[in-house]
Coordinates of C-alpha atoms in Angstrom, one line a residue:
Chain A
M1 CA -20.5 -24.9 -2.2
G2 CA -19.5 -22.2 0.1
I3 CA -21.3 -19.0 0.6
V4 CA -23.7 -17.0 -1.6
V5 CA -23.7 -13.3 -1.5
V6 CA -27.4 -12.2 -1.4
Y7 CA -26.7 -8.5 -0.9
P8 CA -23.2 -7.1 -0.8
G9 CA -24.0 -3.9 1.2
P10 CA -22.2 -0.6 0.3
L11 CA -18.8 -2.2 0.2
T12 CA -17.7 -5.7 1.2
L13 CA -14.2 -6.8 0.4
V14 CA -12.0 -9.9 0.8
E15 CA -9.1 -8.9 3.0
D16 CA -6.3 -10.6 4.9
L17 CA -3.3 -9.1 6.5
G18 CA -2.1 -7.8 3.2
R19 CA 1.1 -8.0 1.1
Q20 CA 3.9 -6.2 2.8
G21 CA 7.2 -5.7 1.2
W22 CA 6.3 -5.0 -2.4
A23 CA 6.2 -1.2 -2.3
S24 CA 9.3 -1.1 -4.6
L25 CA 7.1 -2.6 -7.3
G26 CA 4.5 0.1 -6.8
L27 CA 2.1 -2.1 -4.7
S28 CA 0.4 -0.9 -1.6
P29 CA 0.4 -3.2 1.5
S30 CA -3.4 -3.4 1.4
G31 CA -5.1 -5.8 3.9
A32 CA -7.7 -5.2 6.6
L33 CA -7.8 -1.6 7.9
D34 CA -8.5 -2.9 11.4
R35 CA -6.0 -5.7 11.5
Q36 CA -6.5 -6.6 15.2
S37 CA -10.2 -7.3 14.6
L38 CA -9.5 -9.5 11.6
R39 CA -6.9 -11.4 13.6
L40 CA -9.3 -11.9 16.5
A41 CA -12.1 -13.1 14.2
N42 CA -9.7 -15.5 12.5
L43 CA -8.5 -16.9 15.8
L44 CA -12.1 -17.3 17.1
A45 CA -13.0 -19.2 13.9
G46 CA -10.0 -21.5 14.2
N47 CA -8.0 -19.9 11.4
P48 CA -4.4 -18.7 11.3
V49 CA -4.4 -14.9 11.8
Q50 CA -3.6 -14.2 8.2
A51 CA -6.5 -16.1 6.7
A52 CA -8.7 -14.1 4.3
G53 CA -12.0 -12.8 5.7
L54 CA -14.5 -10.2 4.8
E55 CA -14.3 -6.5 5.6
I56 CA -17.8 -5.2 5.7
L57 CA -18.2 -1.4 5.5
L58 CA -21.4 -0.2 7.2
G59 CA -23.2 -3.5 7.2
G60 CA -25.9 -4.2 4.7
L61 CA -24.4 -7.6 3.8
R62 CA -26.5 -10.7 3.6
L63 CA -24.9 -14.1 3.1
R64 CA -26.5 -17.5 2.6
F65 CA -24.3 -20.4 3.7
V66 CA -24.6 -23.4 1.4
T67 CA -22.4 -25.5 3.6
A68 CA -22.2 -25.6 7.4
S69 CA -19.4 -23.5 8.9
T70 CA -18.1 -21.8 12.0
V71 CA -17.9 -18.0 11.8
A72 CA -16.8 -15.1 14.0
V73 CA -17.6 -11.4 13.7
A74 CA -15.3 -8.7 15.2
G75 CA -14.6 -5.1 14.7
A76 CA -17.6 -2.8 14.4
E77 CA -20.5 -3.4 16.8
G78 CA -24.1 -3.6 15.6
I79 CA -26.8 -6.1 15.2
V80 CA -25.8 -9.2 13.2
T81 CA -28.4 -11.9 12.8
L82 CA -28.4 -15.6 11.9
N83 CA -31.8 -16.5 10.4
G84 CA -33.2 -13.5 12.2
A85 CA -31.7 -14.2 15.7
E86 CA -29.0 -11.9 16.9
I87 CA -25.6 -13.5 17.3
P88 CA -22.9 -12.5 19.8
L89 CA -19.9 -10.6 18.3
N90 CA -16.4 -11.7 19.2
Q91 CA -17.4 -15.3 19.5
A92 CA -17.3 -18.4 17.4
V93 CA -20.8 -19.2 16.0
R94 CA -21.9 -22.4 14.3
V95 CA -23.7 -21.8 11.0
A96 CA -26.0 -24.6 9.5
P97 CA -26.4 -25.2 5.8
G98 CA -28.9 -22.8 4.3
A99 CA -28.6 -20.3 7.2
V100 CA -28.7 -16.6 6.3
L101 CA -26.3 -14.1 8.0
D102 CA -27.3 -10.4 8.0
F103 CA -25.3 -7.4 9.1
G104 CA -27.1 -4.4 10.4
A105 CA -25.7 -0.9 10.3
P106 CA -23.0 -0.7 12.9
L107 CA -23.7 1.3 16.1
F108 CA -20.1 1.6 17.0
G109 CA -17.2 1.6 14.5
L110 CA -17.5 1.3 10.8
R111 CA -16.1 -2.0 9.5
Y112 CA -17.1 -5.5 10.6
Y113 CA -14.7 -8.4 10.0
L114 CA -16.1 -11.8 9.3
A115 CA -13.9 -14.9 9.5
V116 CA -15.1 -18.2 8.3
Q117 CA -13.5 -21.4 9.4
G118 CA -11.0 -22.4 6.7
G119 CA -10.8 -18.9 5.4
I120 CA -12.3 -17.3 2.3
D121 CA -10.9 -19.0 -0.7
A122 CA -9.8 -16.3 -3.2
P123 CA -6.9 -16.0 -5.7
K124 CA -3.6 -14.8 -4.2
L125 CA -1.3 -12.1 -5.5
L126 CA 2.1 -12.2 -3.8
G127 CA 0.8 -14.3 -1.0
S128 CA -2.3 -12.3 -0.2
S129 CA -6.0 -12.3 -1.2
S130 CA -6.5 -8.7 -0.2
T131 CA -8.4 -6.3 -2.4
D132 CA -6.4 -3.1 -3.1
M133 CA -8.8 -0.3 -4.0
L134 CA -6.0 1.9 -5.4
S135 CA -4.5 -0.5 -7.9
G136 CA -7.6 -2.6 -8.4
E137 CA -5.5 -5.7 -7.6
G138 CA -7.1 -8.6 -5.7
P139 CA -10.6 -9.9 -5.7
A140 CA -13.4 -7.6 -6.9
P141 CA -15.7 -6.1 -4.3
L142 CA -18.6 -8.5 -3.6
T143 CA -21.7 -8.3 -5.7
S144 CA -25.1 -10.0 -5.5
G145 CA -25.1 -13.6 -6.6
V146 CA -21.4 -14.2 -6.2
Q147 CA -20.4 -17.4 -4.6
L148 CA -17.5 -17.4 -2.2
G149 CA -15.4 -20.6 -1.7
I150 CA -14.3 -21.7 1.8
G151 CA -10.7 -22.7 2.1
H152 CA -9.0 -25.3 4.2
V153 CA -6.5 -23.4 6.3
S154 CA -6.4 -24.2 10.0
A155 CA -4.6 -22.6 12.8
G156 CA -3.0 -25.9 13.8
N157 CA -2.3 -24.5 17.3
G158 CA -5.2 -26.0 19.2
L159 CA -6.6 -22.6 19.8
V160 CA -10.1 -23.6 19.0
S161 CA -11.1 -27.2 19.5
G162 CA -14.3 -28.9 18.7
A163 CA -15.8 -26.1 16.6
G164 CA -14.8 -27.8 13.3
S165 CA -16.0 -31.2 14.2
V166 CA -19.5 -30.3 15.3
P167 CA -21.8 -31.6 12.6
G168 CA -23.9 -28.9 10.9
Q169 CA -27.3 -30.4 11.9
G170 CA -26.4 -29.7 15.5
V171 CA -27.5 -26.1 15.1
G172 CA -30.9 -25.7 13.4
P173 CA -32.1 -22.5 11.8
G174 CA -33.2 -20.1 14.6
A175 CA -31.8 -22.4 17.3
G176 CA -29.2 -19.8 18.2
P177 CA -25.5 -19.9 17.9
G178 CA -23.2 -22.5 19.2
T179 CA -19.8 -21.5 20.5
G180 CA -16.4 -23.0 19.9
T181 CA -14.5 -24.2 22.9
L182 CA -11.5 -22.2 23.6
S183 CA -8.6 -24.4 24.8
N184 CA -6.1 -21.6 24.7
A185 CA -8.0 -18.4 25.3
H186 CA -5.1 -16.4 26.5
A187 CA -3.6 -16.4 23.0
L188 CA -6.5 -14.3 21.8
P189 CA -5.8 -10.6 21.4
P190 CA -7.9 -8.6 23.8
I191 CA -11.3 -7.6 22.5
R192 CA -11.1 -3.8 21.8
R193 CA -14.5 -2.1 21.8
A194 CA -15.2 -0.3 18.5
P195 CA -14.9 3.4 19.0
D196 CA -18.0 5.4 20.1
P197 CA -18.8 7.7 17.2
G198 CA -19.7 10.5 19.6
R199 CA -16.3 10.5 21.3
A200 CA -12.9 11.5 20.0
I201 CA -10.4 8.8 19.2
T202 CA -6.8 9.2 20.0
A203 CA -3.9 8.2 17.8
R204 CA -0.2 8.5 18.7
V205 CA 2.1 10.2 16.1
D206 CA 5.8 10.4 15.6
R207 CA 7.8 12.9 13.6
G208 CA 7.6 12.5 9.9
P209 CA 10.5 13.2 7.5
R210 CA 9.2 16.7 6.5
A211 CA 8.2 18.0 9.9
D212 CA 10.6 20.9 9.4
W213 CA 8.7 22.0 6.3
F214 CA 6.0 23.5 8.6
D215 CA 6.0 26.5 11.0
D216 CA 6.5 26.0 14.7
H217 CA 2.8 26.3 15.4
S218 CA 1.8 23.6 13.0
W219 CA 3.0 20.7 15.2
R220 CA 1.2 22.2 18.2
R221 CA -1.9 22.7 16.1
L222 CA -1.6 19.1 14.8
V223 CA -1.5 17.6 18.3
S224 CA -3.7 20.1 20.2
Q225 CA -6.8 20.4 18.1
E226 CA -9.6 17.9 17.5
W227 CA -9.7 17.0 13.8
T228 CA -12.8 15.7 12.2
L229 CA -12.9 12.8 9.8
S230 CA -14.1 13.8 6.4
P231 CA -16.7 11.7 4.5
D232 CA -14.2 11.7 1.6
S233 CA -12.2 9.1 3.5
N234 CA -11.7 5.6 2.2
R235 CA -9.2 2.7 2.3
I236 CA -6.6 4.8 0.7
G237 CA -6.6 7.7 3.2
A238 CA -8.4 9.2 6.1
R239 CA -9.0 12.9 5.2
L240 CA -9.1 15.3 8.1
V241 CA -10.9 18.6 8.5
G242 CA -9.7 21.2 11.0
R243 CA -7.6 24.4 11.3
P244 CA -5.1 24.0 8.6
L245 CA -1.3 23.5 9.1
T246 CA 1.0 26.0 7.5
Q247 CA 3.9 24.9 5.3
T248 CA 6.8 27.3 5.3
R249 CA 9.0 25.6 2.7
L250 CA 7.0 26.0 -0.5
E251 CA 9.3 24.4 -3.1
E252 CA 8.0 21.3 -4.9
L253 CA 8.8 18.0 -3.3
P254 CA 9.9 15.3 -5.7
S255 CA 7.8 12.2 -5.2
E256 CA 9.1 10.1 -2.3
G257 CA 8.2 6.9 -0.6
M258 CA 5.2 7.0 1.7
V259 CA 4.7 4.8 4.8
L260 CA 1.5 3.4 6.1
G261 CA 0.1 6.0 8.6
A262 CA 1.9 9.0 6.9
L263 CA 0.1 12.3 7.6
Q264 CA 0.6 13.9 4.2
V265 CA -0.2 17.6 4.0
P266 CA -1.2 19.1 0.7
P267 CA -1.2 22.9 0.1
S268 CA -4.7 23.1 1.7
G269 CA -3.0 22.4 5.1
L270 CA -5.5 19.6 5.8
P271 CA -3.8 16.3 6.3
T272 CA -4.6 12.9 4.9
V273 CA -3.6 9.8 6.9
F274 CA -2.4 7.1 4.5
L275 CA -4.3 3.8 5.1
A276 CA -3.7 0.3 3.8
D277 CA -4.3 1.0 0.1
H278 CA -2.2 4.2 0.0
P279 CA 0.0 5.1 -2.9
V280 CA 3.5 4.0 -2.4
T281 CA 4.9 7.4 -3.3
G282 CA 3.6 10.9 -2.9
G283 CA 4.6 14.5 -3.6
Y284 CA 3.3 16.3 -0.5
P285 CA 5.3 16.7 2.7
V286 CA 4.7 14.3 5.6
I287 CA 4.6 16.1 8.9
A288 CA 4.0 13.0 11.1
V289 CA 3.3 9.3 11.1
V290 CA 0.6 7.6 13.0
R291 CA 1.7 4.5 15.0
R292 CA 0.7 1.3 13.3
T293 CA -1.2 -0.1 16.2
D294 CA -3.4 3.1 16.3
L295 CA -4.3 2.8 12.6
D296 CA -6.8 0.1 13.5
L297 CA -8.8 2.8 15.3
L298 CA -8.7 5.1 12.3
G299 CA -10.1 2.2 10.2
Q300 CA -13.1 2.2 12.5
A301 CA -13.6 6.0 12.7
R302 CA -16.8 7.3 11.1
P303 CA -17.2 10.4 8.9
G304 CA -17.7 13.2 11.4
Q305 CA -15.8 11.4 14.1
R306 CA -13.3 13.6 16.1
I307 CA -9.7 12.5 16.1
R308 CA -6.9 13.6 18.4
F309 CA -3.2 13.1 17.7
L310 CA -0.9 12.5 20.6
G311 CA 2.7 13.4 19.9
Chain B
M1 CA 33.5 -1.9 6.3
W2 CA 32.3 1.4 7.9
R3 CA 32.0 4.3 5.6
L4 CA 29.9 7.3 6.3
N5 CA 28.4 8.6 3.1
P6 CA 28.6 12.4 3.5
S7 CA 26.1 13.2 0.8
L8 CA 23.3 11.2 2.5
E9 CA 20.9 12.4 5.0
V10 CA 18.8 10.0 7.1
L11 CA 15.4 11.5 8.1
P12 CA 13.1 10.0 10.7
C13 CA 9.8 8.7 9.4
G14 CA 7.7 7.5 12.3
D15 CA 8.8 4.7 14.5
S16 CA 9.5 2.1 11.9
A17 CA 11.0 3.8 8.8
F18 CA 13.7 6.1 7.7
L19 CA 13.8 8.3 4.6
V20 CA 17.3 8.6 3.1
E21 CA 17.8 11.8 1.1
L22 CA 20.3 12.0 -1.7
P23 CA 21.5 14.8 -3.9
E24 CA 20.1 13.6 -7.2
L25 CA 18.6 10.6 -9.1
T26 CA 21.8 8.9 -10.2
A27 CA 23.0 8.9 -6.6
V28 CA 19.7 7.3 -5.6
V29 CA 20.1 4.6 -8.2
A30 CA 23.7 3.8 -7.2
Y31 CA 22.8 3.9 -3.5
Y32 CA 19.7 1.7 -3.9
R33 CA 21.8 -0.8 -5.9
G34 CA 24.5 -0.7 -3.3
L35 CA 22.0 -1.1 -0.5
T36 CA 20.0 -4.0 -1.8
G37 CA 22.4 -5.6 -4.3
A38 CA 19.4 -5.2 -6.8
G39 CA 20.6 -6.1 -10.3
A40 CA 23.5 -8.1 -8.9
S41 CA 23.5 -11.8 -9.2
A42 CA 23.3 -12.2 -5.4
G43 CA 19.9 -10.6 -5.5
V44 CA 18.5 -8.4 -2.8
S45 CA 20.4 -8.5 0.4
A46 CA 18.9 -6.7 3.4
P47 CA 19.2 -7.4 7.1
Q48 CA 16.4 -9.4 8.7
G49 CA 13.5 -7.2 9.7
I50 CA 13.8 -4.8 6.7
I51 CA 10.4 -4.8 5.0
D52 CA 10.6 -2.3 2.1
V53 CA 13.3 -0.4 0.3
V54 CA 11.6 2.1 -1.9
P55 CA 13.6 4.3 -4.3
A56 CA 12.1 7.5 -5.6
A57 CA 13.5 10.6 -7.4
R58 CA 15.7 11.9 -4.6
T59 CA 15.1 9.5 -1.8
V60 CA 15.1 5.9 -0.6
L61 CA 12.5 4.9 1.9
V62 CA 13.3 2.0 4.2
T63 CA 10.7 0.5 6.4
F64 CA 11.4 -2.1 9.1
D65 CA 9.8 -4.2 11.8
P66 CA 10.9 -2.7 15.1
E67 CA 10.3 -6.1 16.8
T68 CA 13.0 -7.7 14.7
I69 CA 15.6 -5.0 14.1
R70 CA 16.3 -1.9 16.2
P71 CA 16.3 1.6 14.6
F72 CA 20.0 2.2 15.3
E73 CA 20.9 -1.0 13.5
V74 CA 18.8 0.1 10.5
R75 CA 20.5 3.5 10.6
D76 CA 24.0 1.9 10.7
W77 CA 23.1 -0.3 7.7
L78 CA 21.9 2.8 5.8
E79 CA 24.9 5.0 6.7
S80 CA 27.5 2.3 5.9
A81 CA 26.1 1.2 2.6
E82 CA 28.5 1.7 -0.4
P83 CA 26.8 3.1 -3.5
A84 CA 27.3 0.8 -6.5
E85 CA 29.5 2.2 -9.2
G86 CA 27.8 4.6 -11.6
I87 CA 24.3 4.3 -13.0
S88 CA 25.0 1.3 -15.1
G89 CA 26.8 -1.9 -14.5
S90 CA 26.4 -5.6 -14.8
G91 CA 23.3 -7.2 -13.4
R92 CA 19.8 -8.5 -14.1
E93 CA 18.9 -7.5 -17.6
V94 CA 15.5 -7.3 -19.2
T95 CA 15.0 -7.0 -22.9
I96 CA 11.8 -5.6 -24.3
E97 CA 10.7 -5.9 -27.9
V98 CA 9.1 -2.8 -29.2
S99 CA 7.2 -2.0 -32.4
Y100 CA 8.2 1.6 -32.9
G101 CA 5.7 3.9 -34.6
G102 CA 3.6 5.3 -31.7
P103 CA 1.4 8.3 -32.2
D104 CA 4.0 10.7 -30.9
L105 CA 7.1 9.3 -32.6
A106 CA 7.2 11.8 -35.4
E107 CA 6.6 14.8 -33.2
A108 CA 9.1 13.7 -30.6
A109 CA 11.8 13.1 -33.2
Q110 CA 11.1 16.5 -34.7
F111 CA 11.4 18.0 -31.2
L112 CA 14.7 16.3 -30.7
G113 CA 15.9 17.4 -34.2
M114 CA 16.5 13.9 -35.5
S115 CA 14.9 11.5 -37.9
E116 CA 12.5 8.8 -36.5
D117 CA 15.1 6.2 -37.5
E118 CA 17.8 8.0 -35.5
M119 CA 15.5 8.3 -32.6
V120 CA 14.6 4.6 -32.6
K121 CA 18.4 3.7 -32.9
L122 CA 19.1 5.9 -29.9
H123 CA 16.3 4.4 -27.9
T124 CA 17.3 0.8 -28.7
G125 CA 21.1 1.6 -28.4
S126 CA 20.8 3.1 -24.9
E127 CA 21.2 1.2 -21.7
W128 CA 18.3 2.0 -19.4
T129 CA 18.3 1.5 -15.7
A130 CA 15.1 1.0 -13.7
A131 CA 15.2 3.9 -11.2
F132 CA 11.9 3.5 -9.3
S133 CA 8.3 2.3 -9.5
G134 CA 5.2 4.3 -9.1
F135 CA 2.0 5.4 -10.7
A136 CA 0.7 1.8 -11.2
P137 CA 2.0 -1.6 -10.2
G138 CA 4.7 -2.6 -12.7
F139 CA 5.3 0.9 -14.0
V140 CA 9.0 1.7 -13.7
Y141 CA 10.8 5.0 -14.4
L142 CA 13.8 4.2 -16.6
V143 CA 16.8 6.5 -16.9
T144 CA 19.8 6.4 -19.1
T145 CA 23.3 8.0 -19.2
H146 CA 22.6 10.7 -21.7
E147 CA 20.1 13.5 -22.2
R148 CA 19.6 13.2 -26.0
L149 CA 16.1 11.7 -25.6
R150 CA 14.6 14.3 -23.3
V151 CA 11.2 15.4 -24.5
P152 CA 8.5 17.3 -22.6
R153 CA 5.2 15.7 -21.6
R154 CA 2.3 16.3 -23.8
N155 CA 0.4 19.5 -23.2
T156 CA -2.8 17.6 -22.8
P157 CA -2.6 14.1 -21.3
R158 CA -4.5 11.3 -23.0
T159 CA -7.5 10.0 -21.1
A160 CA -6.5 6.4 -22.1
V161 CA -3.1 5.2 -23.0
P162 CA -3.2 1.5 -24.1
A163 CA -1.4 -1.1 -22.1
G164 CA 2.1 -1.8 -23.5
S165 CA 2.6 1.7 -24.8
V166 CA 6.3 2.7 -24.7
G167 CA 6.8 6.4 -23.8
L168 CA 9.2 9.2 -23.1
A169 CA 8.8 12.1 -20.7
G170 CA 11.5 14.3 -19.3
E171 CA 14.6 12.2 -18.4
F172 CA 12.5 9.0 -18.3
S173 CA 11.3 6.3 -20.6
G174 CA 8.7 3.8 -19.5
V175 CA 6.1 1.2 -20.5
Y176 CA 2.5 1.4 -19.4
P177 CA 1.6 -1.9 -17.7
R178 CA -2.1 -1.3 -18.1
S179 CA -4.5 1.1 -19.9
S180 CA -4.6 4.4 -18.0
P181 CA -4.6 8.1 -18.5
G182 CA -1.1 9.5 -19.3
G183 CA 0.8 12.4 -20.6
W184 CA 3.9 10.7 -22.0
Q185 CA 5.0 10.9 -25.6
L186 CA 4.2 7.5 -27.1
I187 CA 6.8 6.1 -29.4
G188 CA 5.9 2.4 -29.7
T189 CA 4.2 -0.6 -28.2
T190 CA 5.3 -3.9 -26.7
T191 CA 3.4 -7.1 -26.2
A192 CA 5.5 -7.9 -23.1
A193 CA 3.4 -8.2 -19.9
L194 CA 4.9 -5.6 -17.5
W195 CA 2.6 -6.8 -14.8
D196 CA 1.2 -10.3 -14.5
A197 CA -0.6 -10.9 -11.2
S198 CA -0.7 -14.6 -11.8
K199 CA 3.0 -14.9 -11.6
A200 CA 5.1 -15.4 -8.5
E201 CA 7.1 -12.3 -9.7
P202 CA 4.4 -10.2 -11.2
A203 CA 6.7 -7.3 -12.2
L204 CA 8.8 -7.7 -15.4
I205 CA 11.1 -4.9 -14.4
R206 CA 12.2 -4.1 -10.8
P207 CA 14.1 -1.1 -9.6
G208 CA 17.9 -1.7 -10.2
D209 CA 17.4 -3.8 -13.3
L210 CA 19.0 -2.9 -16.6
V211 CA 16.6 -2.6 -19.5
R212 CA 17.3 -2.8 -23.3
F213 CA 14.7 -2.1 -26.0
V214 CA 15.0 -4.0 -29.3
E215 CA 13.0 -3.6 -32.4
A216 CA 10.3 -6.3 -32.7

């Protein structure tokens, strides 16, 4: 039943839109780093936006479908094949029983999102099946041989019609993808191209609670220079390399609540942007906060990618 | 009832959060309880659109959905909140059974200049308030109204503290929800599950709760 993980790739996780509202218990929001792409993939597959899908870092994932399904891939852009034939991204695709889906290394962006009609069936914690890499809560990262169940959620809004009722034998192996019929295409979020790794991405920032702990030049330095994403980055934080910011108030900051997108600045002066699995509290001053809608882009930034902040 | 709390400062924190700064921890606890009604029988009461209310050592972070509630409305709510009376009070109470006799009990008692029995009596006889979470899901920093149980952290943290360990550090007491590294002085253990992911309410203790320790 469901889907067999043949190879998991470097890191493939079950993610949905996360579990907001539990920070007072010490729990990160977690969820897809590029939420817009997961939403899009879900809508294309006929799911509610919050259904659980897979977040596939850097490709390398191979899945074998035991049962027929409809899937959609969004987010990163690279070569994804079904039984060896390339499938279109950002479209519903029929998958026959026994079919093998392979994710190549992304050419643009970093994380693919795969939605499967019905959603990935995984245990829920506080309403969400998301894996939280900081606390270790949620389903374990995928490993070879694991079987994934397919759930029964449906959008119930008529967004995708027909896709679920097409019998599996309609699409034979290698016959190429079928496409779900969109009856309500305007409800889909716009397809946003994954960022080009050779170009800078831009994220808007607002003042953080401790902006006045830094000298006057620091804000200008924050928004005028191009930062580089460090390879140490992960789902917890995007670490940045550049000309350091200078803190003028040097007393110790008692740990305080941290928001998603907080630019926390340790004594090195090099900020970390807090992503979905961030610690709920932290002891370094926050100079700025990245707008939530722009965090999706940071989730697709590759190590070495240049990042500009607009504030 | 409008009342501007003069000891409170509301700092901007991006476009969908405020950080409220207070003079000290007891003010945070009282403000958090006043704001959310945590510990009161009515339960948490926050306007529609408020997502998280996160107490910490000197601050309360409030995040909101700007499509549901406007920033000035959040600010009004934060500035007009009445702090609940004192650090203790009536409310949700959690009792935790402890087998005293942790590896640091003797040393901590010696540091405090009391016998182990006296120390256990003081730990069980004190009313603890859950001030804030952190460190790991389900871990809550507990404070009490006196300073007679203040001990320093261990010089060398343990690489693995077993789940259920009851510890003291500085002004705090707490229970490790899972095995993890830690530098607290361990005075006992409990079999209570501080964090149970299979439950609808996975955390045994939430900020604002009153906690009592009893001998198992």
